[in-house]
Amino acid sequence: GRLKEAEDAVRFAISLEPSQEPAYYHLGLVLAASGRGEEAKMAYRQTRQIAPESPFGQAAAARLRDLGEAVPAPPGPEPKRAPK
């Protein structure tokens, strides 16, 4: 049905531009809605790998937590050192 069509469309978008994290995030949504949680986790992880601090990367982290996965915080800036 519609979820299969959505999955096909998102996978096609990924094939055209594999570095776009929104496509992986939306693939995760479609897979989760299809009851394919492990595959959804993989798509969300890919979203985070591409752009962990983007809005889609942050949303993917929330989805992963919802699916029971521990998600490390993205690396922060280097700590400032006191002058000598």
PDB file of C-alpha atoms in Angstrom:
ATOM      1  CA  GLY A   1       0.000   0.000   0.000  1.00  0.00           C
ATOM      2  CA  ARG A   2       0.959   3.551   0.722  1.00  0.00           C
ATOM      3  CA  LEU A   3       3.839   2.715   3.053  1.00  0.00           C
ATOM      4  CA  LYS A   4       5.504   0.618   0.339  1.00  0.00           C
ATOM      5  CA  GLU A   5       5.114   3.499  -2.120  1.00  0.00           C
ATOM      6  CA  ALA A   6       6.586   5.905   0.423  1.00  0.00           C
ATOM      7  CA  GLU A   7       9.494   3.556   1.105  1.00  0.00           C
ATOM      8  CA  ASP A   8      10.207   3.207  -2.611  1.00  0.00           C
ATOM      9  CA  ALA A   9      10.125   6.992  -3.080  1.00  0.00           C
ATOM     10  CA  VAL A  10      12.481   7.655  -0.173  1.00  0.00           C
ATOM     11  CA  ARG A  11      14.887   4.931  -1.251  1.00  0.00           C
ATOM     12  CA  PHE A  12      14.905   6.459  -4.744  1.00  0.00           C
ATOM     13  CA  ALA A  13      15.733   9.866  -3.243  1.00  0.00           C
ATOM     14  CA  ILE A  14      18.591   8.277  -1.283  1.00  0.00           C
ATOM     15  CA  SER A  15      19.914   6.665  -4.464  1.00  0.00           C
ATOM     16  CA  LEU A  16      20.057  10.114  -6.078  1.00  0.00           C
ATOM     17  CA  GLU A  17      21.668  11.913  -3.130  1.00  0.00           C
ATOM     18  CA  PRO A  18      22.956   9.555  -0.419  1.00  0.00           C
ATOM     19  CA  SER A  19      24.344  12.349   1.765  1.00  0.00           C
ATOM     20  CA  GLN A  20      20.976  13.962   2.547  1.00  0.00           C
ATOM     21  CA  GLU A  21      20.010  13.162   6.124  1.00  0.00           C
ATOM     22  CA  PRO A  22      16.303  14.109   5.695  1.00  0.00           C
ATOM     23  CA  ALA A  23      15.821  11.168   3.334  1.00  0.00           C
ATOM     24  CA  TYR A  24      17.253   8.693   5.849  1.00  0.00           C
ATOM     25  CA  TYR A  25      15.136  10.199   8.614  1.00  0.00           C
ATOM     26  CA  HIS A  26      11.976   9.823   6.529  1.00  0.00           C
ATOM     27  CA  LEU A  27      12.978   6.279   5.624  1.00  0.00           C
ATOM     28  CA  GLY A  28      13.182   5.568   9.342  1.00  0.00           C
ATOM     29  CA  LEU A  29       9.684   6.944   9.843  1.00  0.00           C
ATOM     30  CA  VAL A  30       8.279   4.773   7.054  1.00  0.00           C
ATOM     31  CA  LEU A  31      10.057   1.657   8.292  1.00  0.00           C
ATOM     32  CA  ALA A  32       8.903   2.241  11.873  1.00  0.00           C
ATOM     33  CA  ALA A  33       5.318   2.702  10.676  1.00  0.00           C
ATOM     34  CA  SER A  34       5.689  -0.585   8.786  1.00  0.00           C
ATOM     35  CA  GLY A  35       6.656  -2.389  11.994  1.00  0.00           C
ATOM     36  CA  ARG A  36      10.291  -2.767  10.928  1.00  0.00           C
ATOM     37  CA  GLY A  37      11.935  -1.304  14.013  1.00  0.00           C
ATOM     38  CA  GLU A  38      15.451  -2.664  13.508  1.00  0.00           C
ATOM     39  CA  GLU A  39      15.587  -1.315   9.956  1.00  0.00           C
ATOM     40  CA  ALA A  40      14.193   1.999  11.194  1.00  0.00           C
ATOM     41  CA  LYS A  41      16.999   2.177  13.761  1.00  0.00           C
ATOM     42  CA  MET A  42      19.556   1.687  10.986  1.00  0.00           C
ATOM     43  CA  ALA A  43      18.031   4.574   9.011  1.00  0.00           C
ATOM     44  CA  TYR A  44      18.006   6.825  12.080  1.00  0.00           C
ATOM     45  CA  ARG A  45      21.634   5.906  12.834  1.00  0.00           C
ATOM     46  CA  GLN A  46      22.560   6.858   9.262  1.00  0.00           C
ATOM     47  CA  THR A  47      20.778  10.190   9.732  1.00  0.00           C
ATOM     48  CA  ARG A  48      22.869  10.806  12.851  1.00  0.00           C
ATOM     49  CA  GLN A  49      26.074   9.724  11.140  1.00  0.00           C
ATOM     50  CA  ILE A  50      25.582  12.235   8.322  1.00  0.00           C
ATOM     51  CA  ALA A  51      24.537  15.232  10.418  1.00  0.00           C
ATOM     52  CA  PRO A  52      24.209  14.571  14.168  1.00  0.00           C
ATOM     53  CA  GLU A  53      23.558  18.193  15.105  1.00  0.00           C
ATOM     54  CA  SER A  54      21.068  19.007  12.334  1.00  0.00           C
ATOM     55  CA  PRO A  55      17.347  19.140  13.169  1.00  0.00           C
ATOM     56  CA  PHE A  56      16.919  15.764  11.452  1.00  0.00           C
ATOM     57  CA  GLY A  57      19.877  14.332  13.356  1.00  0.00           C
ATOM     58  CA  GLN A  58      18.380  15.499  16.638  1.00  0.00           C
ATOM     59  CA  ALA A  59      14.949  14.129  15.704  1.00  0.00           C
ATOM     60  CA  ALA A  60      16.570  10.812  14.759  1.00  0.00           C
ATOM     61  CA  ALA A  61      18.232  10.697  18.186  1.00  0.00           C
ATOM     62  CA  ALA A  62      14.831  11.158  19.824  1.00  0.00           C
ATOM     63  CA  ARG A  63      13.336   8.377  17.682  1.00  0.00           C
ATOM     64  CA  LEU A  64      16.208   6.066  18.581  1.00  0.00           C
ATOM     65  CA  ARG A  65      15.645   6.765  22.272  1.00  0.00           C
ATOM     66  CA  ASP A  66      11.924   6.045  21.754  1.00  0.00           C
ATOM     67  CA  LEU A  67      12.946   2.690  20.267  1.00  0.00           C
ATOM     68  CA  GLY A  68      14.992   1.906  23.378  1.00  0.00           C
ATOM     69  CA  GLU A  69      18.459   2.740  22.113  1.00  0.00           C
ATOM     70  CA  ALA A  70      21.008   4.706  24.115  1.00  0.00           C
ATOM     71  CA  VAL A  71      22.143   7.685  22.076  1.00  0.00           C
ATOM     72  CA  PRO A  72      25.363   9.494  22.956  1.00  0.00           C
ATOM     73  CA  ALA A  73      25.319  13.265  22.883  1.00  0.00           C
ATOM     74  CA  PRO A  74      27.065  14.824  19.893  1.00  0.00           C
ATOM     75  CA  PRO A  75      30.591  15.977  20.633  1.00  0.00           C
ATOM     76  CA  GLY A  76      30.730  19.462  22.050  1.00  0.00           C
ATOM     77  CA  PRO A  77      33.346  22.137  21.505  1.00  0.00           C
ATOM     78  CA  GLU A  78      36.832  21.567  22.813  1.00  0.00           C
ATOM     79  CA  PRO A  79      37.162  22.732  26.417  1.00  0.00           C
ATOM     80  CA  LYS A  80      39.016  25.997  26.841  1.00  0.00           C
ATOM     81  CA  ARG A  81      42.326  25.752  28.632  1.00  0.00           C
ATOM     82  CA  ALA A  82      43.375  28.195  31.281  1.00  0.00           C
ATOM     83  CA  PRO A  83      46.245  30.438  30.244  1.00  0.00           C
ATOM     84  CA  LYS A  84      49.626  29.491  31.714  1.00  0.00           C
TER      85      LYS A  84
END
